[in-house]
XYZ file of C-alpha atoms in Angstrom:
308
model
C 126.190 35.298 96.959
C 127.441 37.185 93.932
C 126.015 40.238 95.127
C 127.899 40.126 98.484
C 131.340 38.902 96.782
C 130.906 42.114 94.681
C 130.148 44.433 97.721
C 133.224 42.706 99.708
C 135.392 43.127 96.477
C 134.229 47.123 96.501
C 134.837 47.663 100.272
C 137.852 45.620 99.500
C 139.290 48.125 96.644
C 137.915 51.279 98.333
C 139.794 50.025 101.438
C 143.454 49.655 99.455
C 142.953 52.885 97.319
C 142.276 54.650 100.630
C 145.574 52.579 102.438
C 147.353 53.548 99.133
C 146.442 57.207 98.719
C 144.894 58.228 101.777
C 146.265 56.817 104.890
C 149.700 59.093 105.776
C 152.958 57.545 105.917
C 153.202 55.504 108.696
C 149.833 54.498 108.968
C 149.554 52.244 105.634
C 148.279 48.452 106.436
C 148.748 47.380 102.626
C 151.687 49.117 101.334
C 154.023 49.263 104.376
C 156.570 50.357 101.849
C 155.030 53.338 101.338
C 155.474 54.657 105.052
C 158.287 56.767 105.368
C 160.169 56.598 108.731
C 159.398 59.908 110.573
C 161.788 61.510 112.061
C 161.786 62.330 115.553
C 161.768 65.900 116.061
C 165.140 66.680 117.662
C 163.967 70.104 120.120
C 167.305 71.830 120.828
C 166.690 72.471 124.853
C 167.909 76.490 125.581
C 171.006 76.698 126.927
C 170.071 77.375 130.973
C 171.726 80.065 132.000
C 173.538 80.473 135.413
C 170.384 83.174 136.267
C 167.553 84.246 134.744
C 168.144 87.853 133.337
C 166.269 89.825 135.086
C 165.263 93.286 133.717
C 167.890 96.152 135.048
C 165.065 98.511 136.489
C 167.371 101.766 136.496
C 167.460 103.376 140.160
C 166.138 106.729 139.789
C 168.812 109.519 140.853
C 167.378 112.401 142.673
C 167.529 115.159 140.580
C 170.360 117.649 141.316
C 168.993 120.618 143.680
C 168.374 123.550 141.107
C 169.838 126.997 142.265
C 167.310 129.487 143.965
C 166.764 132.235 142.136
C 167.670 135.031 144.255
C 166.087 138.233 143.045
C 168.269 141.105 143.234
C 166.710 143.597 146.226
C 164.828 146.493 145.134
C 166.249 149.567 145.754
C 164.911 151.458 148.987
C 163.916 154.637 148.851
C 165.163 157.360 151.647
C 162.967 157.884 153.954
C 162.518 161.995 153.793
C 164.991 163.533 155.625
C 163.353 165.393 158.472
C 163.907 168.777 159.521
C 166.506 169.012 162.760
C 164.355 170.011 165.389
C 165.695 173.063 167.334
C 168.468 173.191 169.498
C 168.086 173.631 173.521
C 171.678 173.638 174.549
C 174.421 175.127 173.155
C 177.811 173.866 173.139
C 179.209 176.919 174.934
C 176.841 176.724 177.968
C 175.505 174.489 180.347
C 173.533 171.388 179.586
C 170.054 172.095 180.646
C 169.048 169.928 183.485
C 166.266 168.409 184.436
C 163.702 170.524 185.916
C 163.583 168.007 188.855
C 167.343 168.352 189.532
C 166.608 172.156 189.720
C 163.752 171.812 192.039
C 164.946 168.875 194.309
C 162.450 166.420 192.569
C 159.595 169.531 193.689
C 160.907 168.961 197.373
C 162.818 172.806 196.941
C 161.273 174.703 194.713
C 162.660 178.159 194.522
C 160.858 180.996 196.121
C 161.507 183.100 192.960
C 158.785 180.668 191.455
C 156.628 182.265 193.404
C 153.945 184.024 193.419
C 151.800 182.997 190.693
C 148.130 182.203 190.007
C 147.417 178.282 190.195
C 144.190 175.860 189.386
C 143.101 173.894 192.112
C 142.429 169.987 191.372
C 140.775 169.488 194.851
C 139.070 171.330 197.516
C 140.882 173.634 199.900
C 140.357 175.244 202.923
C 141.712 178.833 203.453
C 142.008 179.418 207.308
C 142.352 183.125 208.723
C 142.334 184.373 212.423
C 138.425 184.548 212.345
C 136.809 181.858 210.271
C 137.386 179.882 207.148
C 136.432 179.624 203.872
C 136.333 177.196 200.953
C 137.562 177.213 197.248
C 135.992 174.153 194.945
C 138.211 172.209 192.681
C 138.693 174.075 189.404
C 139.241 177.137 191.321
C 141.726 179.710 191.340
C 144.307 180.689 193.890
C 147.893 181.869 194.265
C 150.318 179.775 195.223
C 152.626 181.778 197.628
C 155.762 179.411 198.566
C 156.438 175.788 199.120
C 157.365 173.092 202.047
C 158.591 169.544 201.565
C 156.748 169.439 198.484
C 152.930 171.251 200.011
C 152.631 174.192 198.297
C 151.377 177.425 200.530
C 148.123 178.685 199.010
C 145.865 182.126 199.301
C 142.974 182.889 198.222
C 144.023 186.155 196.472
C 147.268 187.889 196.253
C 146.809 189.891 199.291
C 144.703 188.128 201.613
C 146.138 187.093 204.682
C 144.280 183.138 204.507
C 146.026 180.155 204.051
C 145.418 176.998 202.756
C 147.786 174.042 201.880
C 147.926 171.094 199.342
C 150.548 168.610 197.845
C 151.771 170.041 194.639
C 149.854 167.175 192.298
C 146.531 168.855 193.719
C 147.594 172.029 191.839
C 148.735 172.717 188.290
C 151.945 173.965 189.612
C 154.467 171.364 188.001
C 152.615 171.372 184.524
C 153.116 175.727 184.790
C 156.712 175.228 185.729
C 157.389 172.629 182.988
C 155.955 174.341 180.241
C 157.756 177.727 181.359
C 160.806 175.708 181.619
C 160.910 174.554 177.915
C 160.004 178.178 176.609
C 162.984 179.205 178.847
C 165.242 176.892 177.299
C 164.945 177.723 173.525
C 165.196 181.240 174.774
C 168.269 180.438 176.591
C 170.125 179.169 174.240
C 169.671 181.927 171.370
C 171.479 183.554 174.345
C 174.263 181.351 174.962
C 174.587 181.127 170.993
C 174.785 184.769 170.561
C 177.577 184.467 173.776
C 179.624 182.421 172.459
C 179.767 184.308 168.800
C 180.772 187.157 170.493
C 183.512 185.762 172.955
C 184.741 183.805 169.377
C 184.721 187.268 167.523
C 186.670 189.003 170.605
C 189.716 185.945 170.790
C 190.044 186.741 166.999
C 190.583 190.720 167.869
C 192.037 190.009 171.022
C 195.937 191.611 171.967
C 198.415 189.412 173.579
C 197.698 189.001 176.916
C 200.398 190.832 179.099
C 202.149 188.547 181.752
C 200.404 188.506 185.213
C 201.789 190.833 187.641
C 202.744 190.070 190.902
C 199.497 191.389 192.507
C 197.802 188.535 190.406
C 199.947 185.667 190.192
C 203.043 184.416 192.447
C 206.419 182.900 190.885
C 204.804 179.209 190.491
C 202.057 181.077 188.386
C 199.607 180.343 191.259
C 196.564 183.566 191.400
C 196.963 185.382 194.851
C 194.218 187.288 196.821
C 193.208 191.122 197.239
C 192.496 192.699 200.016
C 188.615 191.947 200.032
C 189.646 187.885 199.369
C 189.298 188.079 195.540
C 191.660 187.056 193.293
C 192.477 189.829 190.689
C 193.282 187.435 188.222
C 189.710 185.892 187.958
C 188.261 189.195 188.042
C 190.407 190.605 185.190
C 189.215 187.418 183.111
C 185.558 188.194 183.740
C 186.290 192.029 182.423
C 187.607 190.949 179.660
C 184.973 188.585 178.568
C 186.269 185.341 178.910
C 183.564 184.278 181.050
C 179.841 186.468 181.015
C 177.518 184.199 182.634
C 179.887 184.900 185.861
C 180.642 188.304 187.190
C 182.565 189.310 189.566
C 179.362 191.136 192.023
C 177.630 187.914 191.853
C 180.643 185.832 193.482
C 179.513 184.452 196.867
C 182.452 183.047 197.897
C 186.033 182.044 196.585
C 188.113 179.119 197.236
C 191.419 178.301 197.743
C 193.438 177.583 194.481
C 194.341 173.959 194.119
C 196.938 172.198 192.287
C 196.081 170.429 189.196
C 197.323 168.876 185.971
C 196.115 171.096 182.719
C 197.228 170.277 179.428
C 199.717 168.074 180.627
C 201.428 170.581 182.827
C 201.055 171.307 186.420
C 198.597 174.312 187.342
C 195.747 175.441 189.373
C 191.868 175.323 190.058
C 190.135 177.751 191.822
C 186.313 177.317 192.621
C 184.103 179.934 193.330
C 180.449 179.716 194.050
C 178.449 182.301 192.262
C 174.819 183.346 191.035
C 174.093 183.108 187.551
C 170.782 183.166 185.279
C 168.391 179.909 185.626
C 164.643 180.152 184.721
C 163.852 180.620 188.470
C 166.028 184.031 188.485
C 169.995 184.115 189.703
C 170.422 180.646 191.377
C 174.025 179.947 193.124
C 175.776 177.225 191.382
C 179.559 175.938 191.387
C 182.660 176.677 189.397
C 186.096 176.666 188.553
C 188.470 178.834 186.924
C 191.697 176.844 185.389
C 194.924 178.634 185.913
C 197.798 177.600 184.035
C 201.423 179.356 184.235
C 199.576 182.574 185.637
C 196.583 182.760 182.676
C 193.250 181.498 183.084
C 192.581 178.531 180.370
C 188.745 178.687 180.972
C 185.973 178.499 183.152
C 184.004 175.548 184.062
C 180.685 174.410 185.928
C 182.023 171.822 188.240
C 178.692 169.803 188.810
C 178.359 169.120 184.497
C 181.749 169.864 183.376
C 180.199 172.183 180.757
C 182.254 175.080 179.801
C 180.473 178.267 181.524
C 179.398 181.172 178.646
């Protein structure tokens, strides 16, 4: 009984030492006046705010367009000038035409074309008053003339035969053409070497006497001769101021007509004459201008161009 009084009076004394020193304030059974009101913590609420900040996210700009950088061009280099090629026409002549305006587009070819040695590009027959024969393509023969664009063939230069083709069967056109530009270059060294000398003879030239009355009426109009020339023209063609004309090559002469010329009234007198082509002395048109009884200068009427 002792034994259990002591063990109650241990458990009794462990039990206020641990109320005294180890049971926190508040929690004491023994010494109540030991616990220590706590204090309620007071947790100061965040004022709300009207909205929650959001973060600014920053829009992003587009980036200004940065200038193009333009290279400067390179310099070019000139092309090498090339030579001028040759002149075919000179100013003092006429323009050279197209061999098809000369030839009626090879409908009237010239006889002074003719007669010249041709290659045949087909077969022809060469008829005679007993028999026939036959030359192969790539064969020779002379053409002799032409009709409506068939040109007139023989055999040889003399023979009596005659055979016939369009003018494409036959080299004829390429001849012609190629003679034509060898004519021109050579024609107008000509005209050049005209037209130097006509320059040279103005510069020495006297003053032209006034026309008489056998040349040129009151109103400066040129009057005929006796064989229907007019004196006037003629004396102008003597005294070089036209060469590719003269005066025994005149076919026929027109009446003068009344025309405006430098502003002032005079006259125009066509003639038709023959003058150098590639196909020999051709007849072509012209006019002589006639102003207060001188001639101002001669003139192809077809091109305008001034005649050498």
């Amino acid at each position: 009984m002792k034994s259990l009084f002591v063990t109650l009076l241990i458990l009794g004394g462990a039990f206020l030492a641990y109320d005294y020193f180890g049971a926190p304030p508040g929690k004491k059974l023994v010494f109540k006046s030991l616990n220590v009101p706590v204090k309620p913590k007071v947790v100061q609420a965040k004022p709300a705010k009207e909205e929650e900040e959001k973060p600014v996210v920053k829009e992003a700009m587009p980036e200004p367009p940065k200038p193009a950088v333009v290279e400067a061009p390179k310099p070019v280099e000139p092309a090498p000038t090339k030579p001028a090629a040759p002149a075919t026409t000179a100013s003092s002549g006429p323009k050279f035409e197209p061999i098809e305006n000369l030839t009626g587009n090879w409908l009237k070819i010239p006889q002074t074309a003719f007669p010249r040695e041709v290659k045949l590009l087909q077969d022809t027959m060469f008829k005679m008053s007993v028999g026939a024969s036959k030359v192969a393509a790539g064969g020779k023969a002379f053409a002799i003339g032409s009709e409506g664009g068939t040109i007139i063939l023989a055999p040889t230069a003399t023979s009596p035969a005659r055979g016939q083709l369009p003018i494409d069967a036959t080299d004829l056109k390429e001849q012609l053409n190629a003679s034509y530009e060898k004519w021109k270059i050579v024609r107008a060294e000509e005209l050049k070497a005209i037209a130097a000398k006509k320059a040279l003879n103005a510069s020495s030239a006297p003053v032209e006497a006034a026309p008489s009355s056998s040349e040129a009426d009151a109103a400066g109009k040129p009057v005929r001769d006796s064989k229907g020339a007019f004196p006037l023209l003629v004396a102008s063609m003597h005294r070089g101021q036209v060469t590719e004309i003269k005066p025994e090559n005149v076919l026929d002469w027109n009446d003068p007509q009344p025309v405006m010329i430098q502003g002032r009234s005079g006259w125009a007198v066509k003639l038709t004459a023959n003058v150098k082509t590639i196909f020999g002395l051709q007849p072509v048109e012209a006019q002589a201008l006639v102003l207060n009884g001188k001639v101002t200068g001669w003139f192809y009427t077809g091109s305008g161009e001034e005649v050498p």
